Coordinates of C-alpha atoms and ligand atoms in Angstrom, one line a residue:
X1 CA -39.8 41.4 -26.2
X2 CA -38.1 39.9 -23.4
X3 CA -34.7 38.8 -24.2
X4 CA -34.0 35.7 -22.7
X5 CA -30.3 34.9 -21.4
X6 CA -29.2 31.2 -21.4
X7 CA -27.8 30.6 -18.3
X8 CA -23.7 30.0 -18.4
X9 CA -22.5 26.5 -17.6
X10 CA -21.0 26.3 -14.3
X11 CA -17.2 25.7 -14.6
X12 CA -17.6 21.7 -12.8
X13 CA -15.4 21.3 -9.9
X14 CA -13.1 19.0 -9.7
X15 CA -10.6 16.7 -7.5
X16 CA -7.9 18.5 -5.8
X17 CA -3.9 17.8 -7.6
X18 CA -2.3 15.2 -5.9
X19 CA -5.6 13.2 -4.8
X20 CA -7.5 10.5 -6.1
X21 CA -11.1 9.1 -6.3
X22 CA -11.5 5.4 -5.0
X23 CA -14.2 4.3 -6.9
X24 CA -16.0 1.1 -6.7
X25 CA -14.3 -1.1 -9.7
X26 CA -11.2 -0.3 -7.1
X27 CA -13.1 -1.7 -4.3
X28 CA -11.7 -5.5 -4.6
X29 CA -7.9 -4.2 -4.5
X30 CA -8.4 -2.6 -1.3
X31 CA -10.9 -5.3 0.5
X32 CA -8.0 -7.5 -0.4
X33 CA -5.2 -5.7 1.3
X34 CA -7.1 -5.1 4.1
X35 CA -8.1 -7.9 5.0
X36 CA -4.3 -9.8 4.3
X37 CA -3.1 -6.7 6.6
X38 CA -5.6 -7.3 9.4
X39 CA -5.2 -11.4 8.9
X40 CA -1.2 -11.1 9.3
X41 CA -1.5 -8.6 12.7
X42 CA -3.6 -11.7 14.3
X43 CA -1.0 -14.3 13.3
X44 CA 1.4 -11.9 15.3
X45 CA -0.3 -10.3 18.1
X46 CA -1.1 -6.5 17.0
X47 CA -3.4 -4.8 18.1
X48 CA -5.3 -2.2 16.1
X49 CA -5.0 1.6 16.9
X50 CA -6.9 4.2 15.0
X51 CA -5.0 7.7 16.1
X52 CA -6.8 10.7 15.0
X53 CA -5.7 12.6 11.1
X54 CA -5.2 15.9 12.9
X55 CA -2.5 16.2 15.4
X56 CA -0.6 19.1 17.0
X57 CA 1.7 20.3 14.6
X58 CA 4.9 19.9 17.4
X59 CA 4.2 16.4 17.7
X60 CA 5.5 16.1 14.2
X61 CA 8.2 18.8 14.3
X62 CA 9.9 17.0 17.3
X63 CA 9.5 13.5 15.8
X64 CA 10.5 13.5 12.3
X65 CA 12.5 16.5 12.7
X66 CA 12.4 20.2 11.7
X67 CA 15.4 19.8 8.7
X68 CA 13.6 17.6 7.2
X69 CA 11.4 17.4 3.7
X70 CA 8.1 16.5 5.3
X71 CA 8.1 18.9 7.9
X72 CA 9.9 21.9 6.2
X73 CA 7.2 21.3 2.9
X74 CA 5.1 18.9 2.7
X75 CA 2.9 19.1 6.0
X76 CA -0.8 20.6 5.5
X77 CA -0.4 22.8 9.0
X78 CA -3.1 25.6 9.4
X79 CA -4.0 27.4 13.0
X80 CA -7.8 25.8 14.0
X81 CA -10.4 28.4 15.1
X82 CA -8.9 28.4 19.0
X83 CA -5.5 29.5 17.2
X84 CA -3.8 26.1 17.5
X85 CA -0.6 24.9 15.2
X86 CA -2.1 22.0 14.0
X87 CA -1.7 19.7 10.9
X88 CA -2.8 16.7 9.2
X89 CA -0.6 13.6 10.1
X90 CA 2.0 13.2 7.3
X91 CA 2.6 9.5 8.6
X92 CA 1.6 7.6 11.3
X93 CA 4.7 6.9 13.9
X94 CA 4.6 10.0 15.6
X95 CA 1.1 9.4 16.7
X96 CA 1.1 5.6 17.5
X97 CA 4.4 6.7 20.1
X98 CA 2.2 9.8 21.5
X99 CA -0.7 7.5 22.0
X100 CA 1.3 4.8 23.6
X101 CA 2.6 7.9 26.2
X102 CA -0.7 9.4 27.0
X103 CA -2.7 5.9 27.4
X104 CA 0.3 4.3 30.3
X105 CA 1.3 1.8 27.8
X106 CA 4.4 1.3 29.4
X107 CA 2.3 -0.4 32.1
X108 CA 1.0 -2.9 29.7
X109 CA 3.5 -6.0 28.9
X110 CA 6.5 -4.8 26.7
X111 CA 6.6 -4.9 23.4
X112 CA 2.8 -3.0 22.7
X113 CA 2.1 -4.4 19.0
X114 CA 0.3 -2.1 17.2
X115 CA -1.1 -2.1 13.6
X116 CA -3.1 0.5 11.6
X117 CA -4.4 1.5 8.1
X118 CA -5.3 4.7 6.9
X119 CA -4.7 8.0 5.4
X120 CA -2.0 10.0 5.5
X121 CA -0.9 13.7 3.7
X122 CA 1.8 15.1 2.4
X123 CA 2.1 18.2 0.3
X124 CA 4.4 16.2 -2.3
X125 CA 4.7 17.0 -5.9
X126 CA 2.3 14.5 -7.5
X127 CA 3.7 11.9 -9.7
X128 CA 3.1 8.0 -10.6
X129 CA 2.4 6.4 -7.4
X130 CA 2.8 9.9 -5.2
X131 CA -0.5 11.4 -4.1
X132 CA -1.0 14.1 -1.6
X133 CA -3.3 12.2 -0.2
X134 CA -2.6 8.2 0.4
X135 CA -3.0 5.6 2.7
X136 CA -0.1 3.3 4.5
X137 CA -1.0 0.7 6.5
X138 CA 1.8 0.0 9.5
X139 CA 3.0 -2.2 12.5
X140 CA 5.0 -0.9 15.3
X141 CA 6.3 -2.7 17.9
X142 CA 7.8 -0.6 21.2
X143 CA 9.4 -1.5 24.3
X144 CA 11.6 -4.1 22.8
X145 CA 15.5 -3.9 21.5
X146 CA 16.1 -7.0 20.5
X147 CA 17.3 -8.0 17.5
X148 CA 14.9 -10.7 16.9
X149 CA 12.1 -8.6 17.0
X150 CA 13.7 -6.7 13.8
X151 CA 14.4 -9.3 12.0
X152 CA 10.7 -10.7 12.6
X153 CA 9.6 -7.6 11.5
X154 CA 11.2 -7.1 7.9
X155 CA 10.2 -11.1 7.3
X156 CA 6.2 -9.9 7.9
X157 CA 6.9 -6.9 5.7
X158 CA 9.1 -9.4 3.0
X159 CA 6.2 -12.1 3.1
X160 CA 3.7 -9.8 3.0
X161 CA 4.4 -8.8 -0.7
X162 CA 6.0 -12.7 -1.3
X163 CA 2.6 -14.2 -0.7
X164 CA 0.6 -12.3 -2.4
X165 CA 3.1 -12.8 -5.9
X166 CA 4.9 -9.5 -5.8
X167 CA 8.6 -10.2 -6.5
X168 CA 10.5 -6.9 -4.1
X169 CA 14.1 -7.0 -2.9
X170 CA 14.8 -6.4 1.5
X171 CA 17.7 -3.1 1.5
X172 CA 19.0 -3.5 4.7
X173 CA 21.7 -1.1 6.7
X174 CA 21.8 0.2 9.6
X175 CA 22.5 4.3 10.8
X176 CA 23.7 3.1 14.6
X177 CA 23.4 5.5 17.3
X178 CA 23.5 9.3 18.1
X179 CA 27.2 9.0 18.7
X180 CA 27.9 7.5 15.7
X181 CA 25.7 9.7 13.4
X182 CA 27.9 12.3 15.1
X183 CA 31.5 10.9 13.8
X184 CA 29.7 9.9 10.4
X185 CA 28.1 13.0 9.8
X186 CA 31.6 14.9 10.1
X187 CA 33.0 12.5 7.7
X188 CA 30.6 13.3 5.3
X189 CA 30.8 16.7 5.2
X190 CA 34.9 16.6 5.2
X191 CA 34.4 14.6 1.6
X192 CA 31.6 16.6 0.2
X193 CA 33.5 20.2 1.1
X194 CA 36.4 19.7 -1.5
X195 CA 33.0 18.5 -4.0
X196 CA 30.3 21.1 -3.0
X197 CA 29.9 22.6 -6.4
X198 CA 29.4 19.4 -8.0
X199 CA 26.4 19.2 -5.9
X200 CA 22.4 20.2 -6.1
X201 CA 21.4 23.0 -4.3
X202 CA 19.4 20.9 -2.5
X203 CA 21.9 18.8 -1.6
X204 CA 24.4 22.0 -0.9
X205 CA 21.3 23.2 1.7
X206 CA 21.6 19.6 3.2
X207 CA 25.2 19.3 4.0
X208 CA 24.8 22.2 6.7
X209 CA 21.3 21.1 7.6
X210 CA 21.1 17.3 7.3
X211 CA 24.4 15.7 5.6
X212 CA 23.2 11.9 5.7
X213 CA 20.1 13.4 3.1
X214 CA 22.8 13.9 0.7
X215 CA 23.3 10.3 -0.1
X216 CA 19.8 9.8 -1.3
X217 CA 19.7 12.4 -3.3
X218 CA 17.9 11.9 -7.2
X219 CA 19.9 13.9 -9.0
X220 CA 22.6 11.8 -11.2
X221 CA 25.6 14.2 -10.7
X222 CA 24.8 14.0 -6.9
X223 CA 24.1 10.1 -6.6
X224 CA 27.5 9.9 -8.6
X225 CA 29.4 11.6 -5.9
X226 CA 27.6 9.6 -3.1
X227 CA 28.9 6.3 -4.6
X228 CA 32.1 6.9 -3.0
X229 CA 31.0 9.0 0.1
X230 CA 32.3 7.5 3.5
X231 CA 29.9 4.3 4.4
X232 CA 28.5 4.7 8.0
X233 CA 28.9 0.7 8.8
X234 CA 32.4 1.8 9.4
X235 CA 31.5 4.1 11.5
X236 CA 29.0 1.8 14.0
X237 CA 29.9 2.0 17.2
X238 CA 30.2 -1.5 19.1
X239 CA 27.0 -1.8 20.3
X240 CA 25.2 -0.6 16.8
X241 CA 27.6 -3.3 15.1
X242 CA 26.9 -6.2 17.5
X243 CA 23.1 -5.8 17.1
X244 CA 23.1 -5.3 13.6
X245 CA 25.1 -8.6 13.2
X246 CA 23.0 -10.2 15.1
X247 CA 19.9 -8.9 13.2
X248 CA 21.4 -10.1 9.9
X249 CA 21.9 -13.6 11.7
X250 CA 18.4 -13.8 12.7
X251 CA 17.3 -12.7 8.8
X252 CA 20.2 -15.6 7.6
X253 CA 18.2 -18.6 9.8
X254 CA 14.8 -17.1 8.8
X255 CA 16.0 -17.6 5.1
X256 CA 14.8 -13.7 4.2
X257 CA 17.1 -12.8 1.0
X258 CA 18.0 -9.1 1.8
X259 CA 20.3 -6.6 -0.2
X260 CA 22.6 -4.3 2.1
X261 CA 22.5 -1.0 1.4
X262 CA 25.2 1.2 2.5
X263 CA 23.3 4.2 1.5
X264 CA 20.1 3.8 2.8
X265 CA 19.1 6.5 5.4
X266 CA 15.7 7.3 5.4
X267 CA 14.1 10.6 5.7
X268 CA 12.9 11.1 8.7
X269 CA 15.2 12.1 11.7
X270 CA 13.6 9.7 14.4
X271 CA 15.3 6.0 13.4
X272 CA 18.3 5.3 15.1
X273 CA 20.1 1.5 14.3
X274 CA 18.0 -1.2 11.8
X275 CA 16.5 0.8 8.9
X276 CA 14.8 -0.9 6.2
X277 CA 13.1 -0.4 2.9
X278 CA 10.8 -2.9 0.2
X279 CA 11.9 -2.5 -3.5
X280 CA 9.5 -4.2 -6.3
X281 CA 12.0 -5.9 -8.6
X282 CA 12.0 -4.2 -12.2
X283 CA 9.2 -5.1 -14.2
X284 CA 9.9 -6.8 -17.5
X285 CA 9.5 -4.5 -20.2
X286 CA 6.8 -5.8 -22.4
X287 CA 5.6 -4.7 -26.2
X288 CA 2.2 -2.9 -25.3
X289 CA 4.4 -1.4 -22.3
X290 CA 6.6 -0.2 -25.2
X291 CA 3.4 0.9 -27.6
X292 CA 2.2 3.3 -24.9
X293 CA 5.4 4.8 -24.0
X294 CA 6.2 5.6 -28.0
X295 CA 2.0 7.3 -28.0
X296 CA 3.0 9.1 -24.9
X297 CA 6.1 10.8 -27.0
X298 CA 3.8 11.1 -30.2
X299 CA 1.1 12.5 -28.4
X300 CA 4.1 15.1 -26.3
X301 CA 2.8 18.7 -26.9
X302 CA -0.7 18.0 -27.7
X303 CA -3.4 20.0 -25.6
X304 CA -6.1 17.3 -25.5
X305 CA -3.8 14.8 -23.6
X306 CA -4.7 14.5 -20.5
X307 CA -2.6 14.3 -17.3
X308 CA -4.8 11.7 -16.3
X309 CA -3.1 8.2 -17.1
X310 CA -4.9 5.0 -16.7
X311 CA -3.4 3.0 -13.8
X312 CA -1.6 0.5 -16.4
X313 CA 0.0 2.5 -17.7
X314 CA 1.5 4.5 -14.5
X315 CA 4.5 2.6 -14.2
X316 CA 6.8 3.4 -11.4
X317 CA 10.3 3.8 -11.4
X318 CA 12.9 1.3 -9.4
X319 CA 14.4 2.7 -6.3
X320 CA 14.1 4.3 -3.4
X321 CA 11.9 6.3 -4.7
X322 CA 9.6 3.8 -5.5
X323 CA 10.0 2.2 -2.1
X324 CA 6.6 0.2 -1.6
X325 CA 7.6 0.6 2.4
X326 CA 9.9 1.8 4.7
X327 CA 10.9 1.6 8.5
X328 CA 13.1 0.8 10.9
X329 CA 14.0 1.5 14.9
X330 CA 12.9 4.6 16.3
X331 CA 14.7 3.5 19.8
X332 CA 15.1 8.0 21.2
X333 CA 11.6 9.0 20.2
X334 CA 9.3 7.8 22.8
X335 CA 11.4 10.2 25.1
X336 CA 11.9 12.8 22.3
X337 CA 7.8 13.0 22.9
X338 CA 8.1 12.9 26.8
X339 CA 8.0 9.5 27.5
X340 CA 10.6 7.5 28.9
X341 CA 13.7 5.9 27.4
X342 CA 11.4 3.4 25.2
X343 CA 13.2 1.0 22.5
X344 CA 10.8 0.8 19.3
X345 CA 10.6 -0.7 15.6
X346 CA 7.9 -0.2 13.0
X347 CA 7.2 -0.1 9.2
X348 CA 5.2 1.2 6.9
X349 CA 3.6 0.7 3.7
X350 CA 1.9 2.5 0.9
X351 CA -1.0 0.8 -0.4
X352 CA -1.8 2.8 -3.8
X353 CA 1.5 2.3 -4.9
X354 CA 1.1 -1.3 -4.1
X355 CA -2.1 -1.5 -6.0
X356 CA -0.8 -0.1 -8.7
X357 CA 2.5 -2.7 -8.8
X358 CA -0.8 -5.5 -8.5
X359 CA -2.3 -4.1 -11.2
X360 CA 0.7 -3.9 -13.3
X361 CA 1.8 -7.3 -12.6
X362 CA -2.0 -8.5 -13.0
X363 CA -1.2 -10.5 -9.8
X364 CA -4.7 -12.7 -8.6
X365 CA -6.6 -10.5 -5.9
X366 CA -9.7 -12.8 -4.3
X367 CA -12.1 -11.7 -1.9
X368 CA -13.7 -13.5 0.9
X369 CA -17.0 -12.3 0.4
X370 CA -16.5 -12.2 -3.5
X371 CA -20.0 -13.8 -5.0
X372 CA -19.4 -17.3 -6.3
X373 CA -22.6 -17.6 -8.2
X374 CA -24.7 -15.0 -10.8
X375 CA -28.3 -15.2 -11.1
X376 CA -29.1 -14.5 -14.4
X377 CA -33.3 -14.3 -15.5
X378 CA -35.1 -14.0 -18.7
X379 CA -38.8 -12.8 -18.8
X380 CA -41.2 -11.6 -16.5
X381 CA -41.6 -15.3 -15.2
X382 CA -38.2 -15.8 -14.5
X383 CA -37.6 -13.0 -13.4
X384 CA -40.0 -13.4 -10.2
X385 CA -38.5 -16.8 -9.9
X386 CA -35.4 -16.2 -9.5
X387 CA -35.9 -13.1 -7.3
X388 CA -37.3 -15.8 -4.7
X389 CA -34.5 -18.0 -5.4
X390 CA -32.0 -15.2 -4.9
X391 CA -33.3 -14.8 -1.6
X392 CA -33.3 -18.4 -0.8
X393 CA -29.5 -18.9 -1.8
X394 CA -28.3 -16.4 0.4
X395 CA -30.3 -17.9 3.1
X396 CA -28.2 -20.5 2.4
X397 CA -25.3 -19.1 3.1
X398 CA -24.3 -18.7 -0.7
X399 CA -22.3 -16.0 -2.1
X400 CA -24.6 -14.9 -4.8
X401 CA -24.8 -11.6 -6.9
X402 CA -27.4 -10.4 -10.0
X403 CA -28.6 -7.6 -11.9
X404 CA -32.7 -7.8 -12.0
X405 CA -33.3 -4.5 -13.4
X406 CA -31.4 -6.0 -16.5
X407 CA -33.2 -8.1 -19.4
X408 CA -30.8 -9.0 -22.3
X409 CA -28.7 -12.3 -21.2
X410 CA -25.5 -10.7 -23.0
X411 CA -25.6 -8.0 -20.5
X412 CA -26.3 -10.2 -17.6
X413 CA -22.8 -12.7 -18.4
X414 CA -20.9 -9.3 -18.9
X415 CA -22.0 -8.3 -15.5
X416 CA -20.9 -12.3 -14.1
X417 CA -18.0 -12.2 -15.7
X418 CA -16.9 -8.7 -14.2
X419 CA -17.5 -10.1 -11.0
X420 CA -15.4 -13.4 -11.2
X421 CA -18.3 -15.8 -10.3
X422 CA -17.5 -19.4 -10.1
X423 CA -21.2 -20.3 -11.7
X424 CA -24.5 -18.7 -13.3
X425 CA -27.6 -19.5 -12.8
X426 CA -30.1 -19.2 -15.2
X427 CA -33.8 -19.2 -15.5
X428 CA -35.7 -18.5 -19.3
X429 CA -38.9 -19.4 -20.4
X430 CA -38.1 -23.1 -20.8
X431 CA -36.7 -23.7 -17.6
X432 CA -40.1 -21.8 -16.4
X433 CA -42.1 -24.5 -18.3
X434 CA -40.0 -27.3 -17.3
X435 CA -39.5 -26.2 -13.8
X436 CA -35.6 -26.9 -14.4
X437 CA -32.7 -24.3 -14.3
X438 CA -29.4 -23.7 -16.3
X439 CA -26.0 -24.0 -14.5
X440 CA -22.9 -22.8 -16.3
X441 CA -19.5 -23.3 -15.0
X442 CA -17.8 -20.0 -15.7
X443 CA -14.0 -21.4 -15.6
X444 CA -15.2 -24.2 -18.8
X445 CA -18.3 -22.3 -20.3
X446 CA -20.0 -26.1 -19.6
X447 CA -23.8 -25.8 -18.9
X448 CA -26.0 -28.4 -17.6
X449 CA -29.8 -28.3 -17.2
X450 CA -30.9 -29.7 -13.9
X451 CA -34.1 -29.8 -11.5
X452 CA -34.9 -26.4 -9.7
X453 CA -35.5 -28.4 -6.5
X454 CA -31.9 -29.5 -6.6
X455 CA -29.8 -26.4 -7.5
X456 CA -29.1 -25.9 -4.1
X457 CA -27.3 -28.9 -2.5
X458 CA -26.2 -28.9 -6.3
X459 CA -24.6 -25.1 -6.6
X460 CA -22.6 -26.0 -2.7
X461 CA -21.4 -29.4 -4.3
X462 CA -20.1 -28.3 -6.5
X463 CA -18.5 -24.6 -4.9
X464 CA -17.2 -26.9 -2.2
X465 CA -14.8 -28.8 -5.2
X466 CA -14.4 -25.7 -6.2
X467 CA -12.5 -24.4 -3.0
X468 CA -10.3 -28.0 -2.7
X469 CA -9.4 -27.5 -6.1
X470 CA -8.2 -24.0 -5.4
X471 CA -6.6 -24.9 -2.2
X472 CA -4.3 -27.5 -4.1
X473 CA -3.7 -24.9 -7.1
X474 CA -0.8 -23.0 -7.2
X475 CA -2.8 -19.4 -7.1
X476 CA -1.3 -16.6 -5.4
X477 CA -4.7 -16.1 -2.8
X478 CA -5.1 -15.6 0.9
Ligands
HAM1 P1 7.9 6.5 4.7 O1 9.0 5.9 4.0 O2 7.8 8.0 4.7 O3 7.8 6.0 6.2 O4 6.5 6.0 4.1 C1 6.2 4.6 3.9 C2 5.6 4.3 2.6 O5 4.5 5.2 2.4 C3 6.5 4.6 1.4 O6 7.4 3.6 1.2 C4 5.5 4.8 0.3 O7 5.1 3.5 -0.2 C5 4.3 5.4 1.0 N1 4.3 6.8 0.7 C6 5.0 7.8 1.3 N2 4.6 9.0 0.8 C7 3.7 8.8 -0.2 C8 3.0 9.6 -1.1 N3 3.2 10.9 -1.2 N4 2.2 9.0 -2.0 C9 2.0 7.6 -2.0 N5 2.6 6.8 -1.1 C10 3.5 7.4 -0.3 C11 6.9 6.3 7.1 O8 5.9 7.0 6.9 C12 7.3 5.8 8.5 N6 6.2 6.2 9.4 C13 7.4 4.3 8.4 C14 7.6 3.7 9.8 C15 6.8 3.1 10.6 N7 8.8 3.7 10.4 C16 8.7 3.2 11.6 N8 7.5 2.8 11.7

């Protein structure tokens, strides 16, 4: 007899640590910020660039600096098949400044706005709201110096998260120039030597390597220590200072609150004067919040837990950390990349961590091409009807969405509701006989029955109140 083996089940493959799956349900988050990001670089003048994910490795080694985190561990660098150094863009500065070198920019009139959105990678250690791989989307503004153009800068990056209902704080400070990183640095390191062993060894690393790393430092006994660490605004030199002031002037007549942080640095080597970061504001903590953290420490220890979290409950801590976006001016690096002495400015913004803080907050995300009407059919009648009518409306210029391959009406309205409409349309066997149709407001659950032949003028009557109405409510849309 012949023995027959059952085949073994393929072990499934699955998503590499530290990325993440966009699927469709996600869709409306990102349409949403994409389309606020590409409506606030028209109000201002930027232009879109779209540099490439792979770059030469030195590119990123001279701009954000050898000493530092993302270049010592966290870039994906690998030699290509000509035996190149090259490596996937860990951010998107570095390539912005090369592209504004190779393509004459300077030629063009000064500042070049630029804007992008994309993905960038880091080899981070994955955590709530830190992927490996993520997308930022970012504005840079070069050949400019003036403080006005900062200050414009952090109020597009403020009102950014302001208008769309995210409450986030502005930390402010300002690291001057080479010179006076130079005294500062020296400063540090004569108050950390007498205090090195109450230090990380991280942080014991940095004070050789990169002492102005040392004040951002996670590590409690460390940001302890840092509290009373030498401040570099006493260390700006006169030039740093007067720009600075003025910066903060310009931020005081544009009515942008803003917190200044002394120990703000950033971490990457290429900012010079302004830097900047956006903080959410704590989240209130509320009783389900509570609930899942107490299952999370039931559940500790248990095999079958996940890793996987839903996205509610992957709350981010406050801090730098958590930064939702960072910048600041870059005013040495388009000649660190060859170029000539080139002032610059630019931020940039990480939108999953943003999405998550929308989601958290359950802030309103609308979509211009959202549907405003579901067509919802019963029989084989209606359903022919309204696949016609379907047709027709979008002729029309209607947003309209529907689910034909569906038959019960409980599953139909599940499928409205998940998609926000305004109104459903439906068609049954009555409305067949009567040649009428059945108009329910979604916001009021009130149905009407009307005449077929009017549901169109009626269905844009009525969305047209519908947007007035909106436009005078207090909703948090673009
Ligand atoms: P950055 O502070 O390194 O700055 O990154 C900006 C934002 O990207 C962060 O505030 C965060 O929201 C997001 N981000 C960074 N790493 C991750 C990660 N592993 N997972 C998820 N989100 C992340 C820059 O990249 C500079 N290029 C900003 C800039 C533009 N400076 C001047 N111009």
């Amino acid at each position: 007899m012949v023995e027959i083996k059952t085949p073994k089940p393929k072990k499934s493959i699955q998503l590499l640590r530290g990325m993440k799956d966009i699927l469709p349900e996600e869709e409306r988050y990102w349409s949403f910020i994409n389309e606020k990001v590409r409506s606030v670089a028209e109000t201002y003048g930027y232009g879109r660039i779209d540099t490439p994910y792979l770059e030469n490795t030195s590119l990123f080694v001279r701009s954000i600096g050898k000493e530092t985190d993302v270049v010592e561990k966290e870039m994906y660098t690998f030699e290509d098949r000509g035996g190149e150094s090259i490596s996937l863009r860990p951010e998107g500065t570095a390539g912005v400044v090369r592209a504004y070198i190779e393509h004459g920019m300077l030629n063009r009139p000064q500042p070049v706005k630029m804007y992008y959105i994309g993905p960038f990678f880091r080899y981070d250690r994955p955590q709530a709201g830190r992927y490996r791989q993520f997308n930022q989307f970012g504005f840079e503004v070069i050949g400019e110096d003036h403080p006005v153009i900062d200050a414009q800068l952090m109020m597009i990056a403020y009102n950014f998260y302001n208008e769309i209902g995210m409450p986030v704080s502005l930390q402010v400070n300002s690291i001057g120039s080479t010179e006076t990183r130079e005294e500062y640095h020296k400063a540090l390191i004569d108050y950390y030597k007498s205090r090195k062993n109450s230090l990380c060894e991280n942080c014991k690393k940095r004070m050789t390597k990169n002492p102005m790393r040392l004040l951002d430092c996670k590590e409690e006994d460390c940001q302890l220590l840092a509290q009373d660490a030498p401040q570099i605004i006493d260390f700006l030199d006169e030039d740093s200072n007067l720009h600075f002031v003025q910066v903060l002037e310009h931020l005081d007549s544009l009515e942008i609150p803003y917190t200044l942080n002394s120990r703000l640095v950033r971490g990457l080597d290429y900012y010079s004067g302004t830097v900047f970061e956006i903080w959410p504001e704590p989240m209130e903590i509320h009783e389900e919040d509570v609930n899942i953290e107490e299952e999370k420490k039931n559940n500790e220890g248990k095999k079958e837990i996940k890793e996987e979290k839903t996205e509610k409950e992957e709350v981010i801590k406050p801090g730098s950390q958590s930064a939702l976006g960072g910048g600041g001016r870059y005013n040495y690096l388009v000649e660190m990349i060859g170029g000539q002495d080139t002032p610059a400015i630019g931020f940039a913004c990480g939108i999953e961590r943003l999405i998550i803080e929308i989601k958290n907050r359950d802030l309103k995300v609308t979509q211009k091409n959202n549907p405003d009407i579901f067509v919802a059919q019963l029989g084989d009648l209606a359903r022919k009807k309204s696949l016609k009518l379907f047709e027709d409306l979008k002729h029309e210029g209607l947003k309209v969405a529907e689910s034909f391959s569906k038959d019960g009406l409980k599953n139909q309205m599940e499928m409205a509701n998940s998609k926000n409409v305004k109104f459903t349309i439906i068609i049954g066997q009555k409305e067949i006989m009567d040649d009428t149709i059945l108009i329910r407001d979604m916001e009021n659950g009130i149905q009407e029955t009307i005449d077929f032949k009017k549901i169109i003028p009626e269905l844009k009557k009525r969305i047209e109140r519908y947007g007035v109405k909106e436009m005078n409510g207090n909703n948090h849309n673009i």
